[in-house]
Structure formats: C-alpha cells, structure tokens
Coordinates of C-alpha atoms in Angstrom, one line a residue:
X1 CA -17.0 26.5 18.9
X2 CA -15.2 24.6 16.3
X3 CA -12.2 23.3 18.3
X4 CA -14.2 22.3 20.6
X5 CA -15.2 19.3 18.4
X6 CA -11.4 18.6 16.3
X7 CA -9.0 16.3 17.9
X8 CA -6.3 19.0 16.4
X9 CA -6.6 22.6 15.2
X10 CA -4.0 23.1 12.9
X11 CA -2.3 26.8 12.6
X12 CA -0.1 28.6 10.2
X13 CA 3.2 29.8 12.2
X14 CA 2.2 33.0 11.4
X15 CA -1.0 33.3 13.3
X16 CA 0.5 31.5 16.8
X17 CA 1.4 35.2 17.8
X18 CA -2.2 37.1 16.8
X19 CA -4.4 34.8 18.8
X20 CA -4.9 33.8 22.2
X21 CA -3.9 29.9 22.2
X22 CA -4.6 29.5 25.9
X23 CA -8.1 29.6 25.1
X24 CA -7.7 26.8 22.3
X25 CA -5.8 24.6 24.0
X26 CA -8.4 24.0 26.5
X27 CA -11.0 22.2 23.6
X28 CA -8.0 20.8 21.6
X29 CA -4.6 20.2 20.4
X30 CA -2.8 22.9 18.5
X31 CA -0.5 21.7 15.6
X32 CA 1.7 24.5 14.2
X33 CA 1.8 24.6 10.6
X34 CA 5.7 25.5 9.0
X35 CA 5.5 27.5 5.8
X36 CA 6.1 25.6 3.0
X37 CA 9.3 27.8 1.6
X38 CA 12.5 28.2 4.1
X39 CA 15.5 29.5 3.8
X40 CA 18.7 28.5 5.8
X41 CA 18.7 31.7 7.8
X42 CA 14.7 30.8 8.6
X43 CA 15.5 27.9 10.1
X44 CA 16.7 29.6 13.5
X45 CA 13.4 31.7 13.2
X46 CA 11.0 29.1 13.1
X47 CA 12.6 27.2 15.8
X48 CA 12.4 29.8 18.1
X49 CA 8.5 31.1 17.4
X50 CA 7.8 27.3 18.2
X51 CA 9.4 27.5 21.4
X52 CA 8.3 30.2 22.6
X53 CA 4.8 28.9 22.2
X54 CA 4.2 26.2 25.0
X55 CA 0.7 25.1 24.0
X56 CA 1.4 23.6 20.8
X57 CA 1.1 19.9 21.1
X58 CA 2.2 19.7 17.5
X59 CA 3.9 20.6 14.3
X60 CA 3.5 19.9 10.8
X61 CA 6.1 19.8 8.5
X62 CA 6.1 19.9 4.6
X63 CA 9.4 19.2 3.3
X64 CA 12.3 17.1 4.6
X65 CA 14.2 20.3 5.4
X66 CA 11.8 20.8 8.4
X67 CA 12.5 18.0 10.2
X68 CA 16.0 19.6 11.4
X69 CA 13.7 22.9 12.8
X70 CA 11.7 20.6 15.1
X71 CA 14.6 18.2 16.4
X72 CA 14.6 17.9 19.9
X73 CA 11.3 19.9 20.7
X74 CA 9.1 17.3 22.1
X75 CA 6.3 18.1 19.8
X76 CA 4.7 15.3 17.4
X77 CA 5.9 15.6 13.6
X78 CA 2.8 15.3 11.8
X79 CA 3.6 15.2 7.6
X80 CA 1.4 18.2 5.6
X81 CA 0.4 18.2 2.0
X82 CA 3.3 19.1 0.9
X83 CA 5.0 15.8 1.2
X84 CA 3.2 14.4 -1.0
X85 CA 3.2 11.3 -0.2
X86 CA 1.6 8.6 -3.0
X87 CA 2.3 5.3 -1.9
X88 CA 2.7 2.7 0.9
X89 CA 6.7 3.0 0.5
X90 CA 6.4 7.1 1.1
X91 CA 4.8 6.0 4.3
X92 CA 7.3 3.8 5.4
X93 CA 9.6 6.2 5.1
X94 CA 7.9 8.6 7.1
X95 CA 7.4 6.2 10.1
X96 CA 10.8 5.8 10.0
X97 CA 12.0 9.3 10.1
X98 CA 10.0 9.6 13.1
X99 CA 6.6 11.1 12.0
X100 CA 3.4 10.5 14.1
X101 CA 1.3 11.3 11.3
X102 CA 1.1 11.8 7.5
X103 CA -1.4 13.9 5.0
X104 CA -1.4 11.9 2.3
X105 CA -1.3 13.3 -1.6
X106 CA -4.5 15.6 -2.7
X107 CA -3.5 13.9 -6.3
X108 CA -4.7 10.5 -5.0
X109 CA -8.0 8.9 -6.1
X110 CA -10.3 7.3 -2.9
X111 CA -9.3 3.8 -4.1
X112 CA -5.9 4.4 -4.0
X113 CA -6.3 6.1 -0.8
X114 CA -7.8 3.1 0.3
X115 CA -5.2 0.8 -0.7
X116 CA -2.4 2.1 1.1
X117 CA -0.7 0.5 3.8
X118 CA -1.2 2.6 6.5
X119 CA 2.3 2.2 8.0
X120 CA 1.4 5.6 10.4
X121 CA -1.8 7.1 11.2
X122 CA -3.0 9.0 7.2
X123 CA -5.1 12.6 7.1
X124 CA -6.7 13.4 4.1
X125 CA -8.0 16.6 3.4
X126 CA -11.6 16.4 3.0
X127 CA -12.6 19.6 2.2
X128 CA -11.2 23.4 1.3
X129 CA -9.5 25.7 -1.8
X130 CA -6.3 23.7 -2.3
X131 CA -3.3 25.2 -2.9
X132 CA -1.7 25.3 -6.0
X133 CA 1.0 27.6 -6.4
X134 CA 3.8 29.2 -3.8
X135 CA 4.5 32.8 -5.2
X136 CA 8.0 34.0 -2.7
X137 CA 7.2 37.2 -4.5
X138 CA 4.6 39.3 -2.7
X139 CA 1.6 39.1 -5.9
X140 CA -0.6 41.5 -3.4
X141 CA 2.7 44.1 -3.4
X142 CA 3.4 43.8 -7.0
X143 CA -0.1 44.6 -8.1
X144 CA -1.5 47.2 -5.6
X145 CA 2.1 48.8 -5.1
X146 CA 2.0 48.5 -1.1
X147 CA 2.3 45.5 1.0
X148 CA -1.7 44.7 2.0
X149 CA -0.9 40.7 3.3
X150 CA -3.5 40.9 6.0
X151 CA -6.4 41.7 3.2
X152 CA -6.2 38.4 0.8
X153 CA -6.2 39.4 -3.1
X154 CA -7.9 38.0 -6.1
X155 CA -6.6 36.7 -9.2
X156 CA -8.6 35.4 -12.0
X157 CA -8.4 34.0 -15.4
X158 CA -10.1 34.0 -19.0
X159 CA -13.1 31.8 -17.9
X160 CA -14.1 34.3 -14.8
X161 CA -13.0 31.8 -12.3
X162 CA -11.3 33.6 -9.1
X163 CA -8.8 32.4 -7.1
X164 CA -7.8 33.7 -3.0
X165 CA -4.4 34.9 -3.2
X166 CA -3.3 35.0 0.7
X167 CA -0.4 35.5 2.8
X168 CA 2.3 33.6 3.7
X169 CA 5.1 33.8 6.3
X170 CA 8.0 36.3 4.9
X171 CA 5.6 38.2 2.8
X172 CA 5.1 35.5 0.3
X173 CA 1.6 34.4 -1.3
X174 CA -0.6 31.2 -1.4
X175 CA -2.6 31.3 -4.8
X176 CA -5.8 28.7 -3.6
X177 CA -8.1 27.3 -6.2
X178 CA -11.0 28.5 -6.9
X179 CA -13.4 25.6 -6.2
X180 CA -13.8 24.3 -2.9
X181 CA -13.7 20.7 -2.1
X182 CA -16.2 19.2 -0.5
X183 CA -17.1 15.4 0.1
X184 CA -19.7 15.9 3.3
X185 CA -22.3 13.9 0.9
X186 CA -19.7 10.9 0.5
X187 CA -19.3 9.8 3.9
X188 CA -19.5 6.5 3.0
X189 CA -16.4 6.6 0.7
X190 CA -14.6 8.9 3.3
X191 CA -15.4 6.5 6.1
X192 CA -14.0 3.3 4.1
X193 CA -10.7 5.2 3.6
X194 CA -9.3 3.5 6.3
X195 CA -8.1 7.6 7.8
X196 CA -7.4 7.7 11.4
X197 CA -8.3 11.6 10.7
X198 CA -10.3 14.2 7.8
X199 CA -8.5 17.2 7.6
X200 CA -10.7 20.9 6.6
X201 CA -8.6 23.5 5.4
X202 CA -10.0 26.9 6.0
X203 CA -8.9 29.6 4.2
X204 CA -11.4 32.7 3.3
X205 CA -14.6 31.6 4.9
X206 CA -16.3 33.3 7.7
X207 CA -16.3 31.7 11.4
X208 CA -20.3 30.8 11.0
X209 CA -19.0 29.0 8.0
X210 CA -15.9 27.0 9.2
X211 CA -18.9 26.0 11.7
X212 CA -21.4 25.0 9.6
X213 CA -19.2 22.7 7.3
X214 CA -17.8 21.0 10.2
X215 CA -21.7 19.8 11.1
X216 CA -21.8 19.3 7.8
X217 CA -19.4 16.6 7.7
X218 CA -20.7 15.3 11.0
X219 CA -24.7 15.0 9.3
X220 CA -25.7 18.0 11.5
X221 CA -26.8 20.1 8.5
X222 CA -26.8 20.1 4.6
X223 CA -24.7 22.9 4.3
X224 CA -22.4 22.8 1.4
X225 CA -20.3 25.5 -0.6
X226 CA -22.2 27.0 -4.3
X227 CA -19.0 26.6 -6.2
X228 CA -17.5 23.3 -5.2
X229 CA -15.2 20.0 -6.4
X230 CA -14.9 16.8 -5.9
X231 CA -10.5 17.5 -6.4
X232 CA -8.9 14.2 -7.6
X233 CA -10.6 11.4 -5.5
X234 CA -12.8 10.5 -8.3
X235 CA -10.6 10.9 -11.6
X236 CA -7.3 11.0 -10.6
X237 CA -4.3 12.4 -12.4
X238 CA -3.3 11.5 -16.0

C-alpha cells in the first residue's frame, strides 16, 4: 500500500534478498541503500548483491568510497545522509561526480535548506528516528551474549529516554534517536523548501503505521507520533 504512492522506496542492501521486489517494482522504483561502513574487501560484495538484483532502479550512496561499487552499473547515484552535504558548493560537487540526486544535511535549518542552490534535485528527510551513531561492534552481541540482529535492541540513558538499536550489514548496529521527527503539520514550510522530494525513514514502526504517516504528510489524516521532534530545521546547530 505504501509504494504504491512513493516515487522511490528506498532499501537497506540487506533486505533486497528477504523480500519479494518483483512485487514492489510494479508501484515504484527501488533505490538500494549501501551501508554506511565498508571495508575494501566489501567492495566486491556489495557490487555483486546489486547486480544480482535487476529491479533496482537505484542506489544511494553515503560516502565517496561508494561511488567506485556502483561504476558502470546503470543505476542512478542518489547521495544519502551521510554525505552530509551543507551548502550550495557540496552540491556542485555532487552534480559533478555524476549524482542524480542529493539528501541534504539533517543539521540544516529550513531557511538554509531553502537557500541552497539546488545544483541537482535535494531530498530532505522529513520524518523518522535519525541516526546518530554507527557501532561496527555488534551492541545486541555484546550485551545479550548471542547474535539476535533480526530482533532490534534498546538502549537508554539517565533521563529514561530509549533509543532503537538495529542491524546493520556485517553484523554491525545503527543506534536511532529516540524522538521521531515529524513535520506533517508544517507543510507549508516543507513545501517552500524548494525539494524535488521528502524522504520518511522507517525504522521500528509497524506497516499500519508507515501507512498512516505517509497520509499524514499527504493531509489524509492527523496521525502523528506521541514522542516526536522537530530535529534541527528550527534551531539549528551551535
């Protein structure tokens, strides 16, 4: 139900073995997402697993060290998070290594978001737990004393606040905030961006949920998350 109404589902490498893209690819475009940590002898890996999957329209890379994976491929190179890219130069650099696409920072207010020249088509992510830290030791290992990657884990902190900690190719972990961002109820701000595209970034919630937001965002409902955050695009980074 949900890519039926998303110019481009975006998926973890990971997943493109577990699920049946035939059936996606008939609502949408599939964009393979590379893990964010590689190592050399990866690099073989990753190309293969995107060639052996010839759905994917797509693939999104997050560090200059993926672009050599995807040479050649015939896919689109669309730039993730985390490039990071903060300004109008970042995104002239991007066009010119060939990128279709580009995710600009999570650290950037709406204004500046705004102001950037808007060299190649800019995503922002809109809504979701953020990441914020890349753990290439298995957390979920190390603290129940098997490998349980398919179950996410839990941290928390002093002030009760609890935060996903889910798999990542190669056994490694994705800590996600705690806080979900949501901007459904700024659509006029999101809408003056100047975005050819609003990115959602699913990580624990259910199907019915990854639905309703979605409708959400489109004025279909008034769903919106109990624990939520507006991120950066109000205040910025000091």
């Amino acid at each position: 139900e949900l890519a039926r109404g998303v110019e481009y589902l975006y998926l973890p490498l990971a997943l493109l073995g577990e699920i049946d893209l035939d059936e996606y690819a008939r609502y949408t475009k599939l964009c393979a997402v590379l893990p964010r940590i590689l190592r050399t002898e990866d690099e073989g890996k990753f190309r293969e697993v995107l060639q052996e999957h010839p759905q994917l329209t797509a693939v999104a890379v997050s560090n200059l060290g993926h672009l050599p994976i995807v040479d050649g491929l015939g896919l689109e190179g669309r730039g993730d998070l985390g490039l990071n890219v903060f300004n109008s130069r970042a995104l002239l650099l991007m066009q010119e290594l060939g990128l279709e696409s580009v995710t600009v920072s999570a650290e950037l207010r709406h204004q500046q978001v705004r102001d950037l020249r808007k060299y190649i088509p800019c995503e922002a992510v809109v809504y979701g737990r953020l990441p914020l830290m890349v753990s290439d030791q298995c957390i979920i290992r190390q603290s129940a004393g098997r490998c349980n990657c398919q179950t996410p884990g839990q941290l928390s902190d002093r002030m009760g606040s609890v935060f996903p900690v889910v798999k990542e190719f190669g056994c490694r972990n994705v800590i996600y905030n705690a806080h979900k961002l949501y901007l459904a109820d700024k659509r006029d701000d999101l809408y003056a961006l100047g975005l050819w595209g609003l990115r959602m970034l699913f990580t624990t919630e259910s199907p019915r949920e990854c639905v309703e937001v979605a409708k959400g965002y489109l004025g279909l409902t008034d769903y919106k998350p109990n624990v939520l955050t507006r991120g950066l695009y109000y205040r910025g980074v000091d």
